[in-house]
Coordinates of C-alpha atoms in Angstrom, one line a residue:
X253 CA -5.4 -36.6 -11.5
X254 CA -1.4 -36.8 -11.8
X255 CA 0.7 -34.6 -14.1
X256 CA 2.2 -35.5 -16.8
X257 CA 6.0 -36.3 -16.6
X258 CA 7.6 -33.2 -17.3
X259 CA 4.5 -31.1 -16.8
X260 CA 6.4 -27.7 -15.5
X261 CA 4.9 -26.0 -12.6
X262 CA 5.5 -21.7 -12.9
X263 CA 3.2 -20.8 -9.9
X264 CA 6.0 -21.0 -7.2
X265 CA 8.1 -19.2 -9.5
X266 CA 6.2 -16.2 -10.7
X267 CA 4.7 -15.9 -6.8
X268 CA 8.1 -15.2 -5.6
X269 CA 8.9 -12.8 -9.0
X270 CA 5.9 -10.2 -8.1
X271 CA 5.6 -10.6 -4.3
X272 CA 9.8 -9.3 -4.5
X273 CA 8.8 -6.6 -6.9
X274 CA 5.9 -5.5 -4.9
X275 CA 8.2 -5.6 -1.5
X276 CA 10.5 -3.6 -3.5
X277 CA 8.2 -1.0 -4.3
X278 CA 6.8 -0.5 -1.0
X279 CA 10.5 -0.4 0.9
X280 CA 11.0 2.8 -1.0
X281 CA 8.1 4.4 -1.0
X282 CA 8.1 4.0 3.1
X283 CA 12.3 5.2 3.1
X284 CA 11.6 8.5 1.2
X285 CA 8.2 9.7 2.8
X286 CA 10.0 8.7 6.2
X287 CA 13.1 11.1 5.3
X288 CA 11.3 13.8 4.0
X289 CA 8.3 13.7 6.3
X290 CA 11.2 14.0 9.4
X291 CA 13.8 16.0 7.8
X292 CA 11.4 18.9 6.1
X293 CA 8.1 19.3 7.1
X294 CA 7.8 18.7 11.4
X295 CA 10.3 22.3 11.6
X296 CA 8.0 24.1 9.1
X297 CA 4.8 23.2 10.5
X298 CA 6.2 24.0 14.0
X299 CA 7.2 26.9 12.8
X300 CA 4.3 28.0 11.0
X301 CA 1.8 27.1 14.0
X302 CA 4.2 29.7 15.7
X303 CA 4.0 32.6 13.2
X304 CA 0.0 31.9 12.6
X305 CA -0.7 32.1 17.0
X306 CA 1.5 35.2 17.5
X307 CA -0.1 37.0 14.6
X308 CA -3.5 36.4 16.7
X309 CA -2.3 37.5 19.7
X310 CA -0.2 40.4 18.7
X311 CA -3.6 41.6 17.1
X312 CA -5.4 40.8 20.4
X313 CA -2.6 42.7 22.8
X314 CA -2.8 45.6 20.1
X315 CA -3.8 49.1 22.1
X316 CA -6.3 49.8 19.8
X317 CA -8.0 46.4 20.0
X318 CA -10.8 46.8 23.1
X319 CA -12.0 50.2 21.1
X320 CA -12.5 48.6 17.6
X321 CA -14.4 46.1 18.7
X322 CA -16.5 47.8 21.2
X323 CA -15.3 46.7 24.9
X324 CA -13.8 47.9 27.4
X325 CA -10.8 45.5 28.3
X326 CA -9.6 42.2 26.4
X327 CA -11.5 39.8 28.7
X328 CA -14.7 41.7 28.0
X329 CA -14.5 40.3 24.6
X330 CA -17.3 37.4 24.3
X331 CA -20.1 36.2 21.7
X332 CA -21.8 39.3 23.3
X333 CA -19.6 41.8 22.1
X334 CA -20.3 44.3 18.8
X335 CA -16.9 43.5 17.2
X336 CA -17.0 40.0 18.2
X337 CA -18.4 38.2 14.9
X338 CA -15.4 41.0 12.6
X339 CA -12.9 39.3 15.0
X340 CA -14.4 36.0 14.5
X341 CA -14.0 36.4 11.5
X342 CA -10.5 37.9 11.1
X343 CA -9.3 34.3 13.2
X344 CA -11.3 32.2 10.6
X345 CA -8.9 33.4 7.9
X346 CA -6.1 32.5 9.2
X347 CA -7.1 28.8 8.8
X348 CA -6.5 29.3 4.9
X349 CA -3.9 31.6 3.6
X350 CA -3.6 32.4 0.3
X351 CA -1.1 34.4 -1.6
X352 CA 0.0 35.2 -5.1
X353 CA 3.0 34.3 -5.8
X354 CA 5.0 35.9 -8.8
X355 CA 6.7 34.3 -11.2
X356 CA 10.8 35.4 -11.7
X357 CA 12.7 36.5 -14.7
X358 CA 16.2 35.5 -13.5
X359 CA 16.5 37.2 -10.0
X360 CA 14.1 39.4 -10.3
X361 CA 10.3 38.8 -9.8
X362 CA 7.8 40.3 -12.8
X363 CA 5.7 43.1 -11.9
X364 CA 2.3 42.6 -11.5
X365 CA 0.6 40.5 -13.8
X366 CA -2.8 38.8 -13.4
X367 CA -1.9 36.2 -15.6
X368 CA 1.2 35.3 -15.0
X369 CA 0.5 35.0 -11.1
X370 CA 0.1 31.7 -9.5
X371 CA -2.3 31.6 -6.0
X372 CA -0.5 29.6 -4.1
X373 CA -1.9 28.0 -0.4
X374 CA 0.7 28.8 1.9
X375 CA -0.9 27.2 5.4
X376 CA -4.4 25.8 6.9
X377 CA -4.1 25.9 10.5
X378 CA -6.4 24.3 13.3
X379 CA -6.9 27.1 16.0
X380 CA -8.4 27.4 19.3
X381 CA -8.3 30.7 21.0
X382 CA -9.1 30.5 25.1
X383 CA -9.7 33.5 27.4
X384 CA -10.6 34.1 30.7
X385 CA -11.4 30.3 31.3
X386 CA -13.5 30.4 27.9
X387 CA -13.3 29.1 24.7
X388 CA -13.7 32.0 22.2
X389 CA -13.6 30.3 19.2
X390 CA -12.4 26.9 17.7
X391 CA -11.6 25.5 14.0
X392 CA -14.7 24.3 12.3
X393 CA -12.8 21.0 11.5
X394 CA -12.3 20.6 14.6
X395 CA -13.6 18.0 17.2
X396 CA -16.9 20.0 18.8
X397 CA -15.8 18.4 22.3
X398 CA -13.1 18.0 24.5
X399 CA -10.1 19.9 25.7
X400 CA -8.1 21.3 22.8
X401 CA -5.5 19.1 22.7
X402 CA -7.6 16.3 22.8
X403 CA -9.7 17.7 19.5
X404 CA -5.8 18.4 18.0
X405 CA -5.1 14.9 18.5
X406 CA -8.4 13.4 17.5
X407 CA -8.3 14.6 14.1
X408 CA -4.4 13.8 13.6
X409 CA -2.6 10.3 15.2
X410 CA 0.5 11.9 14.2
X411 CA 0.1 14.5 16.7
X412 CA 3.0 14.2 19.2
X413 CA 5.3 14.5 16.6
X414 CA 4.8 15.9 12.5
X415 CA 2.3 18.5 13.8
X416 CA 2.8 19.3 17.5
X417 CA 0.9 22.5 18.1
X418 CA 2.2 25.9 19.5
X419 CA 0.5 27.4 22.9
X420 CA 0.9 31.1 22.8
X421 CA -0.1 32.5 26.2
X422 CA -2.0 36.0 26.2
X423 CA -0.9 38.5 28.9
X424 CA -2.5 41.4 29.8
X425 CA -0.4 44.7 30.5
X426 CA 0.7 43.4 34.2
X427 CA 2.1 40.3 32.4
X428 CA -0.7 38.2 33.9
X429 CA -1.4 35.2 31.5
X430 CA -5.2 36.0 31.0
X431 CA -5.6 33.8 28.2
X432 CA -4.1 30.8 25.6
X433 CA -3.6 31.1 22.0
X434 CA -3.3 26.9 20.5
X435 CA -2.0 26.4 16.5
X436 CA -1.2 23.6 14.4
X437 CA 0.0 24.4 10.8
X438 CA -0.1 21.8 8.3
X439 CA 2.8 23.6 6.0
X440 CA 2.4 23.6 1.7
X441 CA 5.7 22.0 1.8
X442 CA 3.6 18.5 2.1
X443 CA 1.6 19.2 -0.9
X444 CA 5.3 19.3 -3.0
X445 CA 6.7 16.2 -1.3
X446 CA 3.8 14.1 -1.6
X447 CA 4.4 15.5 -5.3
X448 CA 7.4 14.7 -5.7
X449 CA 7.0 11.3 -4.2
X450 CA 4.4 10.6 -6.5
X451 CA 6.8 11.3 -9.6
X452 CA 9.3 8.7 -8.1
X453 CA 6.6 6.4 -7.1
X454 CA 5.5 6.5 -10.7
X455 CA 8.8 6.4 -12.3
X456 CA 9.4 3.2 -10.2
X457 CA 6.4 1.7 -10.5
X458 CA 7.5 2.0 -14.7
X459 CA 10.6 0.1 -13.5
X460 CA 8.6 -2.6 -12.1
X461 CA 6.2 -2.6 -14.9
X462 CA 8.7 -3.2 -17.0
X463 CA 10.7 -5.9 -15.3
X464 CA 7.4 -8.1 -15.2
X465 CA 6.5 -7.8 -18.3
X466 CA 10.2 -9.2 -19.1
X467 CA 9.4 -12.1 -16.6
X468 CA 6.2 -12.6 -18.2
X469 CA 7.5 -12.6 -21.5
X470 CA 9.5 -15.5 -20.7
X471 CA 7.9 -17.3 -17.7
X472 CA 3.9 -16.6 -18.2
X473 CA 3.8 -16.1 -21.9
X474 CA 2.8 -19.8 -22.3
X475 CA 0.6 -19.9 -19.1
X476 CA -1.7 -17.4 -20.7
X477 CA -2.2 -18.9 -23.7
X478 CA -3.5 -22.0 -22.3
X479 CA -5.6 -19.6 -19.6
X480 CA -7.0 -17.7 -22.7
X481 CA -8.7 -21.1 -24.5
X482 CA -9.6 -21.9 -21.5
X483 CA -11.4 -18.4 -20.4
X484 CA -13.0 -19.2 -23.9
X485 CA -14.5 -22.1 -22.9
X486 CA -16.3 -20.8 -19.6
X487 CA -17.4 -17.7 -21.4
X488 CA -19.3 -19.6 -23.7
X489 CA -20.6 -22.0 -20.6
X490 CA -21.4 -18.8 -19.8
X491 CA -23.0 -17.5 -22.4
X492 CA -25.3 -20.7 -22.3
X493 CA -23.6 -22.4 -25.6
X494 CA -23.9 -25.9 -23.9
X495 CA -24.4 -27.8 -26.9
X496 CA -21.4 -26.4 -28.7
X497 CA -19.2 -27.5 -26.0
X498 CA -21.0 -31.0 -25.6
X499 CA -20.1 -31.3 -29.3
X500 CA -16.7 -30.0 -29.3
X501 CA -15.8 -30.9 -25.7
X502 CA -12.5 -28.7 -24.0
X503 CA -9.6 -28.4 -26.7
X504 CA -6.6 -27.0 -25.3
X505 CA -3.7 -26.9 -27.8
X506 CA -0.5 -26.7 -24.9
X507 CA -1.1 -26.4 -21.3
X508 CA 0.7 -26.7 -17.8
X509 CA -0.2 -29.4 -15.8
X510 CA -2.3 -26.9 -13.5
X511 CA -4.1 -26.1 -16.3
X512 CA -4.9 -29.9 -17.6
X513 CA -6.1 -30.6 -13.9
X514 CA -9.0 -27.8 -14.6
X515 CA -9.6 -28.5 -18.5
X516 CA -10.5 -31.8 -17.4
X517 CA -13.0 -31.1 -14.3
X518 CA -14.4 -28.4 -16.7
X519 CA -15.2 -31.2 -18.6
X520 CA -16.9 -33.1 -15.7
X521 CA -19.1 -30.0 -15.2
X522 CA -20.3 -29.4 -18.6
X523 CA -21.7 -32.3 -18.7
X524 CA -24.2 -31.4 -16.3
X525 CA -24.8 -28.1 -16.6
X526 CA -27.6 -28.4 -19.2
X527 CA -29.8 -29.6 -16.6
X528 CA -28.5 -27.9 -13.8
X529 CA -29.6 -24.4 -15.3
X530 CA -33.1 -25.5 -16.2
X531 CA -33.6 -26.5 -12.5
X532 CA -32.2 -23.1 -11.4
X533 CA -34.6 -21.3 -13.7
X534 CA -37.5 -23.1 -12.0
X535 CA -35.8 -22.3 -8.6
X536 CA -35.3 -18.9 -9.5
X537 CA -38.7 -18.0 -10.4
X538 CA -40.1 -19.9 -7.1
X539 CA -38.0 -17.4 -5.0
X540 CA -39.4 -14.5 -6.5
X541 CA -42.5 -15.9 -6.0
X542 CA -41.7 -16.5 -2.7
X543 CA -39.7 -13.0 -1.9
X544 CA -43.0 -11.1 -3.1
X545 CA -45.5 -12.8 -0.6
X546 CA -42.9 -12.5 2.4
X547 CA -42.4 -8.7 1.8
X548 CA -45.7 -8.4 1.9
X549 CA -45.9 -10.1 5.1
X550 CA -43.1 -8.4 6.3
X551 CA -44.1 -4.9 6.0
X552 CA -48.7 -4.8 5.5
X553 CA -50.9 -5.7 8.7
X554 CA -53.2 -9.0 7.0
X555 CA -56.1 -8.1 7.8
X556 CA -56.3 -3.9 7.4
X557 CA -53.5 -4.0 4.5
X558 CA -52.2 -0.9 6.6
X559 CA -48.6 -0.8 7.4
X560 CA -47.6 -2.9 10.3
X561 CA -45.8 -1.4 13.5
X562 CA -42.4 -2.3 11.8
X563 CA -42.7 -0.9 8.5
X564 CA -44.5 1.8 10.0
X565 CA -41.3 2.7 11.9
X566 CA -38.6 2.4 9.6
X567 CA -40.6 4.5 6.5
X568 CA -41.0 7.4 9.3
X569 CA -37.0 6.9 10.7
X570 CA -36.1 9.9 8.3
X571 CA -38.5 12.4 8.7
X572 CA -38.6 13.4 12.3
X573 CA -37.2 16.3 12.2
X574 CA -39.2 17.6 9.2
X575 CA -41.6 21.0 10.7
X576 CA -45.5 20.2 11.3
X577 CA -44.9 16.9 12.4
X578 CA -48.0 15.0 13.5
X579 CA -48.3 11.4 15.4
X580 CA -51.4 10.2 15.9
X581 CA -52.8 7.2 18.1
X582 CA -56.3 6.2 17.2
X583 CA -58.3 3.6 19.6
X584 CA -61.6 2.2 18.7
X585 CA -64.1 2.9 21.4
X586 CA -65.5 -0.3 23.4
X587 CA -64.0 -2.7 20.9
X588 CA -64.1 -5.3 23.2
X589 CA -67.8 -4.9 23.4
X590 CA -68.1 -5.4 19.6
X591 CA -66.0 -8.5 19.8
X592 CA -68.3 -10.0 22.8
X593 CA -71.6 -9.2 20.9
X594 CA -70.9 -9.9 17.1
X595 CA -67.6 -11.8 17.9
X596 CA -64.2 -12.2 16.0
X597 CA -65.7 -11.8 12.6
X598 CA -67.9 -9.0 13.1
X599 CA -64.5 -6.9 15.2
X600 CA -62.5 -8.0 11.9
X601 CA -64.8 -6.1 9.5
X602 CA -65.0 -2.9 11.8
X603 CA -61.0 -3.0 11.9
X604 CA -61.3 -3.6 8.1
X605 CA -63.8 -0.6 7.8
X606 CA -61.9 1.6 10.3
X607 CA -58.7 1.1 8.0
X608 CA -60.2 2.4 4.9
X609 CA -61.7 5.2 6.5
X610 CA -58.1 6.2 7.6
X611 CA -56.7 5.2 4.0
X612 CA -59.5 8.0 2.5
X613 CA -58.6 10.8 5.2
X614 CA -55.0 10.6 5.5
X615 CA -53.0 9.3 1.9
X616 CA -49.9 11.5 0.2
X617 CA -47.1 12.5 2.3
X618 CA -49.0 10.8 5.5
X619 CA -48.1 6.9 6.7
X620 CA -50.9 4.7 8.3
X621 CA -50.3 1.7 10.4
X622 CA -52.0 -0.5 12.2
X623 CA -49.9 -1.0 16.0
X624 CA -51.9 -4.1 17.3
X625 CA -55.3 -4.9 18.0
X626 CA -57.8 -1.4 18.0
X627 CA -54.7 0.7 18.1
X628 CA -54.1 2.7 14.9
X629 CA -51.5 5.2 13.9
X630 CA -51.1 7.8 11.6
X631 CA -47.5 9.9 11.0
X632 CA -47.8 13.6 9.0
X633 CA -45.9 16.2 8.5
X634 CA -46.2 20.1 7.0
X635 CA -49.3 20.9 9.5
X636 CA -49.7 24.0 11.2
X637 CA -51.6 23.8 14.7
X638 CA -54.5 24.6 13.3
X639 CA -55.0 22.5 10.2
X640 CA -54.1 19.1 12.5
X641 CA -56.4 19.8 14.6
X642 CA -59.2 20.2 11.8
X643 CA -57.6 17.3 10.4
X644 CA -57.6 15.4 13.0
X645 CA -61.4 16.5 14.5
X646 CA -62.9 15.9 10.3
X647 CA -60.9 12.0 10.6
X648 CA -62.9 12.0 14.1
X649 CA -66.1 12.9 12.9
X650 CA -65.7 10.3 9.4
X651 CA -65.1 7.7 11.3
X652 CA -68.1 8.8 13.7
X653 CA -70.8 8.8 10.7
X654 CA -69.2 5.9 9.2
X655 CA -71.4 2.6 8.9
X656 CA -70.2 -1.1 8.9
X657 CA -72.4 -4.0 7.5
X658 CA -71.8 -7.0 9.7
X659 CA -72.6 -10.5 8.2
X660 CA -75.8 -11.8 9.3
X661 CA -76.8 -8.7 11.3
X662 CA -78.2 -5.1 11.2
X663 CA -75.0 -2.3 10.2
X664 CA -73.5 -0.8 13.1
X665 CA -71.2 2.7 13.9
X666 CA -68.5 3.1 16.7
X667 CA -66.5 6.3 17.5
X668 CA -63.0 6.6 18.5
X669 CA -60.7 8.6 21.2
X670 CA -57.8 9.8 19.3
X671 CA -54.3 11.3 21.2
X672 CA -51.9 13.5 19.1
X673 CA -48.2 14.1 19.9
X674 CA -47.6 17.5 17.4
X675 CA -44.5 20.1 17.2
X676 CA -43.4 22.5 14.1
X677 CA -40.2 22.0 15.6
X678 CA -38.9 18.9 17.1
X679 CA -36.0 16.4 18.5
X680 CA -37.7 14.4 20.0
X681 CA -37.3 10.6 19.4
X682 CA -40.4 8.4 18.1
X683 CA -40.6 7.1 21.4
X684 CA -40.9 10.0 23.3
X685 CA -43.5 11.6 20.6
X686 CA -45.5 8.0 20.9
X687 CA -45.3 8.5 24.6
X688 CA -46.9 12.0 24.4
X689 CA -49.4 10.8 22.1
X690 CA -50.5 7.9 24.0
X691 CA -50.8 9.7 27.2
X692 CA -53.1 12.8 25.1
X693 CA -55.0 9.1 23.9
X694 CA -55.7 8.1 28.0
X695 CA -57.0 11.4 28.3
X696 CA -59.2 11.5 25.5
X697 CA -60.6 8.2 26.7
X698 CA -60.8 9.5 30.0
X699 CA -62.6 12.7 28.8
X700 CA -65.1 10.0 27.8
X701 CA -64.3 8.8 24.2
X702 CA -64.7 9.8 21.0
X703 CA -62.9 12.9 21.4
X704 CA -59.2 14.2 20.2
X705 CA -56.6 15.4 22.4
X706 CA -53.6 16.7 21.5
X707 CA -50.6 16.2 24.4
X708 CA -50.2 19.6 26.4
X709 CA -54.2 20.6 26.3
X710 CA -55.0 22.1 29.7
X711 CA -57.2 19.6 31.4
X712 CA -59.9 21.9 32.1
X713 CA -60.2 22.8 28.3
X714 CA -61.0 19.0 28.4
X715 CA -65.0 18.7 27.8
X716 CA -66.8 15.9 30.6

């Protein structure tokens, strides 16, 4: 579609209008945190990262130090130590300082008033404190690993220059370094600046606020009002008032040309959008359709309605390292007889049968799953030692006494050998547990079937 002759076009125009504002804003903002950041706070936290490490080690050098804390020299101190966790914790508050700060009355300060006091957070510091070749202690914000400049400049890419940290050596009374001391101060100052910054960041942003709304006074004034019946025309497309519009069509009073070109394809797609939504209604409720019966398939074995291997790992991801935890592999004994006497359909009912059996045992906080084939799983947690193995030797003995009616023939039983991977405490991943409880499962079978072992039995508590 052309424009109409003397259509105007404002886009270029107010594109070039906000992207110089913004520029503008952003220019400053990076001059004045540049200056102060360089001029005011790299000497103060230099300094403070000083101050905070010769404090420490001027309390570690102290006479008097080895006898409060109950050793004999300095590099006795260790995690050992009787004083060790008062030191500890002497170091540890030196990584937040906080003072009250009076208020003045002229020159002078106030005297001591509670209310009139403001707590004020003069430094937080990262620390590491080294002696003797070992690591004595080391900011819990800190990086866990790696020399301590590296965990200094892992948590800060400014490192090498706004908050360079201080080594302070410690030397014993023959001057020998026996020890370092490392600090990095991040000083209050920044907490002003950033402040102060903030109030001319605002202030500015005011100034730009208010010189685009003086260019859209003039420039987009117009625009809007041609976007605003327009906006009213999709929200009631929206809304689903087709048959308004159909009667009414798209009425824009003035416009830009920009704004003709999409009244009028607007126009083209009301026109079918009656029909459109209808079909996507139908659509919509064959997805759901759809969605249900492929989650299902997704996550439930199709013949057991147990979870499948997948599901069965990812609603167990979470809770390995909850106390009591059980995993238990379940075979069925000689299944591959049962298929080669009764064939497919008889083995499907016993697998159906065997299911439920585990369903009625094991439900609540447990998870069931079928893994393939005869192999069966079942996840707990909560158990002491002795209540999984009664829980596990009653799920044996169910599925012992349990009887499955084949089609066309007399009802038969069969047993199972069951392996158990069990810790009140573990770390282990699902693949090592699964590993411990299929090699308990080879040994039950080896044992001769329909037995339980759980991994780390003696074999000669084994019965057979």
């Amino acid at each position: 579609m052309k424009h109409k002759h003397g259509s105007p076009s404002l886009s270029r125009l107010i594109r070039l209008s906000m992207n110089a504002s913004t520029l503008f804003t952003i220019l400053v903002f990076a001059v004045i945190v540049t200056i102060l950041l360089s001029i005011v706070i790299r000497p103060l936290a230099q300094l403070g990262a000083q101050l905070v490490a010769h404090s420490t080690m001027r309390e570690m050098t102290s006479p008097a130090f080895p006898e409060n804390h109950g050793i004999a020299t300095l590099t006795d101190l260790s995690p050992q130590s009787p004083g060790f966790e008062r030191w500890w914790k002497t170091v540890e508050r030196q990584e937040v300082v906080n003072y009250r700060i009076p208020l003045l009355d002229g020159n002078e300060p106030l005297e001591y008033d509670e209310g009139r006091e403001m707590p004020r957070a003069l430094h937080t510091v990262d620390m590491i404190v080294e002696l003797d070749g070992r690591e004595l202690y080391r900011s819990a914000y800190l990086s866990s690993s790696g020399t301590a400049e590296d965990s200094l400049r892992e948590r800060n890419w400014l490192y090498d220059y706004f908050n360079k940290p201080y080594f302070a050596p410690i030397l014993n009374d023959d001057g020998q370094e026996i020890g370092m001391i490392t600090a990095r101060i991040y000083p209050p100052l920044l907490v002003e600046i950033v402040g102060v910054t903030a109030a001319l960041m605002l202030l500015l942003g005011l100034l730009c606020f208010y010189v685009n709304y003086l260019l859209g006074k003039w420039l987009i004034g117009p625009l809007l009002l041609s976007l605003g019946q327009l906006r009213a025309v999709f929200q009631k497309l929206a809304d689903g008032h087709v048959d308004e519009l159909f009667d009414k069509g798209v009425q824009m009073d003035r416009s830009y040309s920009e704004i003709e070109d999409i009244a009028v394809e607007t126009g083209r797609i009301i026109s079918n959008t009656k029909m459109h939504m209808e079909q996507l209604q139908e659509k919509n409720e064959e997805l759901e359709s759809q969605k249900l019966v492929l989650t299902r398939q997704a996550t439930i074995d199709g013949l057991t309605g147990l979870n499948n291997r997948r599901h069965f790992l990812e609603l167990i991801a979470g809770r390995l390292e909850e106390p009591g935890l059980m995993l238990m592999l379940l075979d069925i004994d000689d299944f591959k007889r049962v298929n080669d006497t009764y064939g497919h359909t008889g083995g499907d009912v016993i697998l159906e049968g065997f299911a439920d059996v585990l369903r009625n045992d094991f439900n609540g906080n447990s998870v069931t799953g079928r893994f393939g084939g005869e192999e069966f799983a079942v996840f707990a947690t909560g158990l002491s030692e002795p209540e999984m193995r009664l829980s596990a030797e009653k799920l044996r003995a169910a599925i012992e006494a349990a009887v499955f009616d084949l089609p066309d023939s007399r009802p038969i039983g069969v047993t199972s050998s069951i392996g158990i991977a069990y810790a009140y405490r573990s770390s282990l991943t699902f693949e090592e547990l699964y590993q411990q409880a299929d090699a308990a499962l080879y040994n039950a079978k080896r044992a001769g079937k329909n037995r339980v072992v759980v991994f780390g039995d003696s074999p000669l508590s084994l019965p057979g």
